Short mmCIF file of C-alpha atoms in Angstrom, two decimals:
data_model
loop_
_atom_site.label_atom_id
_atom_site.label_comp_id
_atom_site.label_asym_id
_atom_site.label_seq_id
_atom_site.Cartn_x
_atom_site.Cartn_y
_atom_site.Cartn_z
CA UNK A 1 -2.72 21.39 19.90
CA UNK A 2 -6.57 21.77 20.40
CA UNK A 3 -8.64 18.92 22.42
CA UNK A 4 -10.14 18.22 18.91
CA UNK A 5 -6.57 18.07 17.00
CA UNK A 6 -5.16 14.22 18.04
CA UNK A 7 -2.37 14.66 14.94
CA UNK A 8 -1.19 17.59 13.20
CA UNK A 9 1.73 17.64 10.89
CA UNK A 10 3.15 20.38 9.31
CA UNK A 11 4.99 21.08 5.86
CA UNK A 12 6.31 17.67 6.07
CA UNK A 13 8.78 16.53 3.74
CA UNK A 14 10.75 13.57 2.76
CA UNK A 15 14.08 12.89 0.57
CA UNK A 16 16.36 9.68 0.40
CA UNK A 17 19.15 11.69 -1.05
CA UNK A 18 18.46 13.18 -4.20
CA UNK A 19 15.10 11.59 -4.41
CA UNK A 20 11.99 14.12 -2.89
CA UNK A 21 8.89 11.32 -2.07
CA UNK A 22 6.98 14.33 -0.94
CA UNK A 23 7.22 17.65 0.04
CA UNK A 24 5.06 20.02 1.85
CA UNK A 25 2.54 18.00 3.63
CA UNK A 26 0.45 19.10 6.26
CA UNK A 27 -2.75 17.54 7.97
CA UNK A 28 -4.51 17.60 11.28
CA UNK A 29 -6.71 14.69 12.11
CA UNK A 30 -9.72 15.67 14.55
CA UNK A 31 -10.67 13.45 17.79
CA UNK A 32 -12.94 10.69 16.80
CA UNK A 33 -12.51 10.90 12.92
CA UNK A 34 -11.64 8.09 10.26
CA UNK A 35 -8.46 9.87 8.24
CA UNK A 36 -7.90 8.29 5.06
CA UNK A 37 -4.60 8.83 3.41
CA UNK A 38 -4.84 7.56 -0.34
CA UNK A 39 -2.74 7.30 -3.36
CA UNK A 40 -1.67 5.28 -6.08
CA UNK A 41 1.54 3.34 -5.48
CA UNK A 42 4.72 4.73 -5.04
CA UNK A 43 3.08 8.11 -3.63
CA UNK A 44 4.56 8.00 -0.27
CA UNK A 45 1.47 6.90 1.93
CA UNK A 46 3.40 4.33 4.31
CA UNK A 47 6.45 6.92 3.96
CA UNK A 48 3.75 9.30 5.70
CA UNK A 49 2.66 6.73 8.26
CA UNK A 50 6.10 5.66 9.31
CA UNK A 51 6.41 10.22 9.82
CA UNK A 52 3.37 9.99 11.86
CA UNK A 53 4.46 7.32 14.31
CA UNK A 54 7.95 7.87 15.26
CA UNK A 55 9.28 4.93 13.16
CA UNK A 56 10.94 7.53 10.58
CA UNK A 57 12.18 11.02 11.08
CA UNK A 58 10.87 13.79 8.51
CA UNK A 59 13.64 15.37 6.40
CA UNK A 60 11.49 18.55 7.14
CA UNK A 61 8.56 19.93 9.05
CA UNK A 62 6.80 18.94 12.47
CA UNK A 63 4.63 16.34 13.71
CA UNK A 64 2.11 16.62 17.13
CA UNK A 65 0.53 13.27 17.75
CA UNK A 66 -1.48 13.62 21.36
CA UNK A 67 0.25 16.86 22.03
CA UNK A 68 3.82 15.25 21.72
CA UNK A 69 6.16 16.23 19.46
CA UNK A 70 7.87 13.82 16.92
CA UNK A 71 10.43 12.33 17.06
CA UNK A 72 11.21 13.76 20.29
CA UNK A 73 8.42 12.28 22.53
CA UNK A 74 8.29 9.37 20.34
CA UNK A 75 7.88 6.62 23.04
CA UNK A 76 5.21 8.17 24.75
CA UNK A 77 3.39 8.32 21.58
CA UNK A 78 4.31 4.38 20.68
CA UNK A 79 2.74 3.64 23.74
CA UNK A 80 -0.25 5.47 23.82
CA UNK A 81 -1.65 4.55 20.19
CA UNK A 82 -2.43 1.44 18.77
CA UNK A 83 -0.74 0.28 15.13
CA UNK A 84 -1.89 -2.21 12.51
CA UNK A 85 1.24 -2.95 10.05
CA UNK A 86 -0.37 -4.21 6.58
CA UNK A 87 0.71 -7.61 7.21
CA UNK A 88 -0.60 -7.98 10.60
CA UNK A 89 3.23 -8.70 12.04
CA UNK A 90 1.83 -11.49 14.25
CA UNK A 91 4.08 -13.74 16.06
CA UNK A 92 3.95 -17.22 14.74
CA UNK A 93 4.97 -19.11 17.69
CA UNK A 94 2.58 -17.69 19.45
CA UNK A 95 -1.57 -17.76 20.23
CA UNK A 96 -3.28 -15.29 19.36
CA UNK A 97 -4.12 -14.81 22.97
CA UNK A 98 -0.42 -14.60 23.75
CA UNK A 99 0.12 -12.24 20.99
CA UNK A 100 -2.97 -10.13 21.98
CA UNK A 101 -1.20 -9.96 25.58
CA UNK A 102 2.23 -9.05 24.27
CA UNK A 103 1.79 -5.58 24.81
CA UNK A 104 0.06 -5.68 28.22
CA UNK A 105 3.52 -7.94 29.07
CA UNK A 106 5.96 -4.97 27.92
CA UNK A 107 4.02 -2.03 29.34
CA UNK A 108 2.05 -3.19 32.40
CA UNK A 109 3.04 -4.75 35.53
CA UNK A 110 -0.44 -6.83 35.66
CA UNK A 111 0.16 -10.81 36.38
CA UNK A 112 -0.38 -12.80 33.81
CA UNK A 113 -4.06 -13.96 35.03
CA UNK A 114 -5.37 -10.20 34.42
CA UNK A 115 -3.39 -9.82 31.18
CA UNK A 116 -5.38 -12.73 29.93
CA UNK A 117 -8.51 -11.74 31.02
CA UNK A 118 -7.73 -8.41 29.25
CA UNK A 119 -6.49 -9.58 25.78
CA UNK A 120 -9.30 -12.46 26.21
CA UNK A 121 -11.46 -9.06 25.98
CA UNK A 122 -10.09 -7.31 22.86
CA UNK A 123 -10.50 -10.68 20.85
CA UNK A 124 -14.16 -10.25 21.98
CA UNK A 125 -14.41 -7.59 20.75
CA UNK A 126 -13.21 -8.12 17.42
CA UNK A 127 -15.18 -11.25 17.12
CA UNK A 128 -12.07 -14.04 18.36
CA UNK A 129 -12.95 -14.93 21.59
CA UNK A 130 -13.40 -18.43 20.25
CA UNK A 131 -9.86 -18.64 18.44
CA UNK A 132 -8.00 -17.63 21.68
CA UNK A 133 -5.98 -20.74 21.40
CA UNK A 134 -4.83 -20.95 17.67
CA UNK A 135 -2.39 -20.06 16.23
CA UNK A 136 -1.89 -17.56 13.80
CA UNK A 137 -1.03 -20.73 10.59
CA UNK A 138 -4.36 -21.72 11.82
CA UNK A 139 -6.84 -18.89 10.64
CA UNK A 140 -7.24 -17.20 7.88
CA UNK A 141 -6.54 -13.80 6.37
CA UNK A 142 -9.36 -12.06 7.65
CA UNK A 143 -8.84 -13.63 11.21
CA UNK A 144 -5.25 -12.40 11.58
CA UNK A 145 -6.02 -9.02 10.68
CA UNK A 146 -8.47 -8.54 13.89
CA UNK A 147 -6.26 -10.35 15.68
CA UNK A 148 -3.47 -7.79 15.03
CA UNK A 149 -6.34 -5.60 15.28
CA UNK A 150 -7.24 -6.70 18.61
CA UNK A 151 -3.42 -6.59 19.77
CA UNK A 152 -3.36 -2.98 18.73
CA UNK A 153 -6.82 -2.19 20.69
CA UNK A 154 -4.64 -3.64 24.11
CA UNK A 155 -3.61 -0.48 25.99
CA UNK A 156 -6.58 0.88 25.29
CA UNK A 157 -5.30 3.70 23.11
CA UNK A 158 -7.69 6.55 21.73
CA UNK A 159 -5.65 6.61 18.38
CA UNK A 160 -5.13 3.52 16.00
CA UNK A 161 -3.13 3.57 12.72
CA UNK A 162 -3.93 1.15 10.20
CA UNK A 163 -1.43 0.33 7.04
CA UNK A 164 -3.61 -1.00 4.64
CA UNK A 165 -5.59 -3.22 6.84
CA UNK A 166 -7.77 -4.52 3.34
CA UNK A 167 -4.46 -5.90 1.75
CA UNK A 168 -4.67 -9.18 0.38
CA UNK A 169 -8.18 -9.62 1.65
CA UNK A 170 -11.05 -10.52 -0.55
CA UNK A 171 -14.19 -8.46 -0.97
CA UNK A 172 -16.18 -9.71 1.68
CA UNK A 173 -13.77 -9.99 4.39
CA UNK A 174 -12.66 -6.50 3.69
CA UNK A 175 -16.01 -5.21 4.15
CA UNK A 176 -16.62 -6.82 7.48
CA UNK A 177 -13.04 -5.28 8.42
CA UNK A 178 -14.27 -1.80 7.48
CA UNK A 179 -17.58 -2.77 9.43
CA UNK A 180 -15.31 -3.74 12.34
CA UNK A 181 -13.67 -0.38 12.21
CA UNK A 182 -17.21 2.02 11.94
CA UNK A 183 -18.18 -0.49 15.65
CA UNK A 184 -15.16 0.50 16.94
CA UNK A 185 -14.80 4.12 16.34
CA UNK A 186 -19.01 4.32 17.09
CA UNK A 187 -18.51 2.16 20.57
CA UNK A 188 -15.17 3.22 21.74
CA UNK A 189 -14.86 6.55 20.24
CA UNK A 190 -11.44 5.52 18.45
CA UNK A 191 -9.54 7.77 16.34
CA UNK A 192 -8.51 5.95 13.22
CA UNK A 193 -5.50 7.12 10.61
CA UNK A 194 -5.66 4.18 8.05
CA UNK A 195 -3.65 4.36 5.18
CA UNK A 196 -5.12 2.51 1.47
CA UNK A 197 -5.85 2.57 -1.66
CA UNK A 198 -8.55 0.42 -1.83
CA UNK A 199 -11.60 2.54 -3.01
CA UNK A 200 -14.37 0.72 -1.72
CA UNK A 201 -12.86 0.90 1.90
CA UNK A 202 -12.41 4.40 1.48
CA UNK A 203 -15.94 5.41 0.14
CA UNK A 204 -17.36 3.13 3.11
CA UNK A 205 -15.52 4.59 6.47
CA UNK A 206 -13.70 7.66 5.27
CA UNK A 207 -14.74 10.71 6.91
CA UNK A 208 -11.80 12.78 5.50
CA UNK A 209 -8.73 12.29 3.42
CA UNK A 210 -5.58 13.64 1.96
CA UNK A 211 -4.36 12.10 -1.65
CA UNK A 212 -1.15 11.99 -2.65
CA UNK A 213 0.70 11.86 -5.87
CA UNK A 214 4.22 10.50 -6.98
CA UNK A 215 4.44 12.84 -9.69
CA UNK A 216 2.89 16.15 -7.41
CA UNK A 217 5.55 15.22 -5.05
CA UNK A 218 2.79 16.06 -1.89
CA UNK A 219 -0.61 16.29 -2.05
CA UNK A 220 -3.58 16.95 -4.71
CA UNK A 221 -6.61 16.63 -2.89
CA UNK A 222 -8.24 16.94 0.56
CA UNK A 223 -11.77 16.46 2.25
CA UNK A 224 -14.59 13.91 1.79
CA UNK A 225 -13.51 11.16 -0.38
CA UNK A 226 -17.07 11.23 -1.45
CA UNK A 227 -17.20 14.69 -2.31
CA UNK A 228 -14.18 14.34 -4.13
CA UNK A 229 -15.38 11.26 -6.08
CA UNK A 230 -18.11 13.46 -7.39
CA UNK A 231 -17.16 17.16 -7.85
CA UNK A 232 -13.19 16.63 -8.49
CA UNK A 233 -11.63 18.47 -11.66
CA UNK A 234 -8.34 17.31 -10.64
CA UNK A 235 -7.54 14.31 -13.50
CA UNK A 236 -5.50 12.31 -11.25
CA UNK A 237 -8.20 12.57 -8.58
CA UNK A 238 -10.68 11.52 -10.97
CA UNK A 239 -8.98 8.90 -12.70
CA UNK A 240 -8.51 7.55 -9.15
CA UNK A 241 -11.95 7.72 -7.84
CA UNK A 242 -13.83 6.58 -11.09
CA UNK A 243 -11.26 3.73 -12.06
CA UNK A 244 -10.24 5.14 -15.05
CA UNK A 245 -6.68 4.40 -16.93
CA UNK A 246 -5.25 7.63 -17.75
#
């Protein structure tokens, strides 16, 4: 893998029995990139993420992520990039300063005082230093998101994968999240894979994606979503990026 290669996969593929959700699949994502991966339901997209991260083994094919192989090397990978499930997955017993610092707890041996401090950062950073103290019941949609977002920014990792970060968010507060994600890729450098389907997020931080298709089995389309949007003859790929029923 090439300094500029953070994640390549290759002829990926995956069944649950007789049923094929994709075949064929290959990708690289390039050091300090936004990757979209896009689709309409049902096309395999979180199947893909799950193959990325170590959390499901490919039927078929091969998967670098930092130069380590999956699923072999999968918990150096887990610990050395950053993941935001689409539901956030935040602890409700706890603050979101205690949630912030769960993974400093598990992977550090800092005392609690400078795990703190640090997760007192990364909710800084995504605009939460004031809500340190509540509790996830207590803010809203939008808030729990960068607070998952800010748990996943805690090690410090240079790769982040998002599972539909806009879901269930309304227009407004998904745009700040995408605006969130631009600052941290510009100020950090961050890598971002982030897996939607919601267009406007994808026309506003996408760099490069890869569409899937139930029905293709793999994929149908690759490159800038805003290239595709306006030079695609594919039908599904323009149905998709023009909002038309088909």
């Amino acid at each position: 893998m090439t300094n500029s290669v953070v994640v390549r996969a290759t002829n990926l593929g995956q069944s649950f029995g007789e049923t094929v959700i994709f075949k064929g699949v290959s990708l690289e994502v390039h050091r300090g990139e936004i990757f979209v991966i896009l689709g309409g339901s049902g096309s395999g997209k979180s199947t893909l993420l799950r193959q990325l991260i170590g959390l499901l083994p490919p039927t078929e094919g091969e998967i670098e992520v930092l130069g380590w192989a999956i699923p072999r090397e999968r918990t150096r990978v887990l610990s050395s990039i950053g993941v935001l499930f689409q539901s956030g997955a935040l602890f409700g017993s706890m603050t979101l300063l205690e949630n912030v610092m769960l993974p400093l707890e598990m992977h550090t041996d800092l005392p609690p005082s400078a795990r703190a401090q640090l997760a007192l950062v990364k909710l800084r950073l995504v605009g939460l230093g004031e809500a340190a103290d509540l509790m996830p019941s207590e803010v809203s949609g939008g808030m729990a998101k960068r607070a998952a977002m800010a748990r996943a920014l805690a090690l410090d990792p240079p790769l982040l994968f998002l599972d539909e970060p806009s879901a269930g968010l309304d227009p407004i507060t998904s745009a700040e999240l995408d605006q969130l994600i631009l600052n941290l890729r510009r100020d950090l450098g961050l890598t971002f894979v982030v897996v939607t389907h919601e267009l406007a997020s994808i026309l506003a931080i996408g760099d490069r994606c890869l569409m899937l298709d139930g029905k293709a089995h793999g994929v149908i389309a690759e490159g800038n979503p805003k290239e595709l949007q306006a030079h695609s003859d594919h039908p599904v790929v323009r149905a998709f990026f023009h909002r038309e029923v088909r």
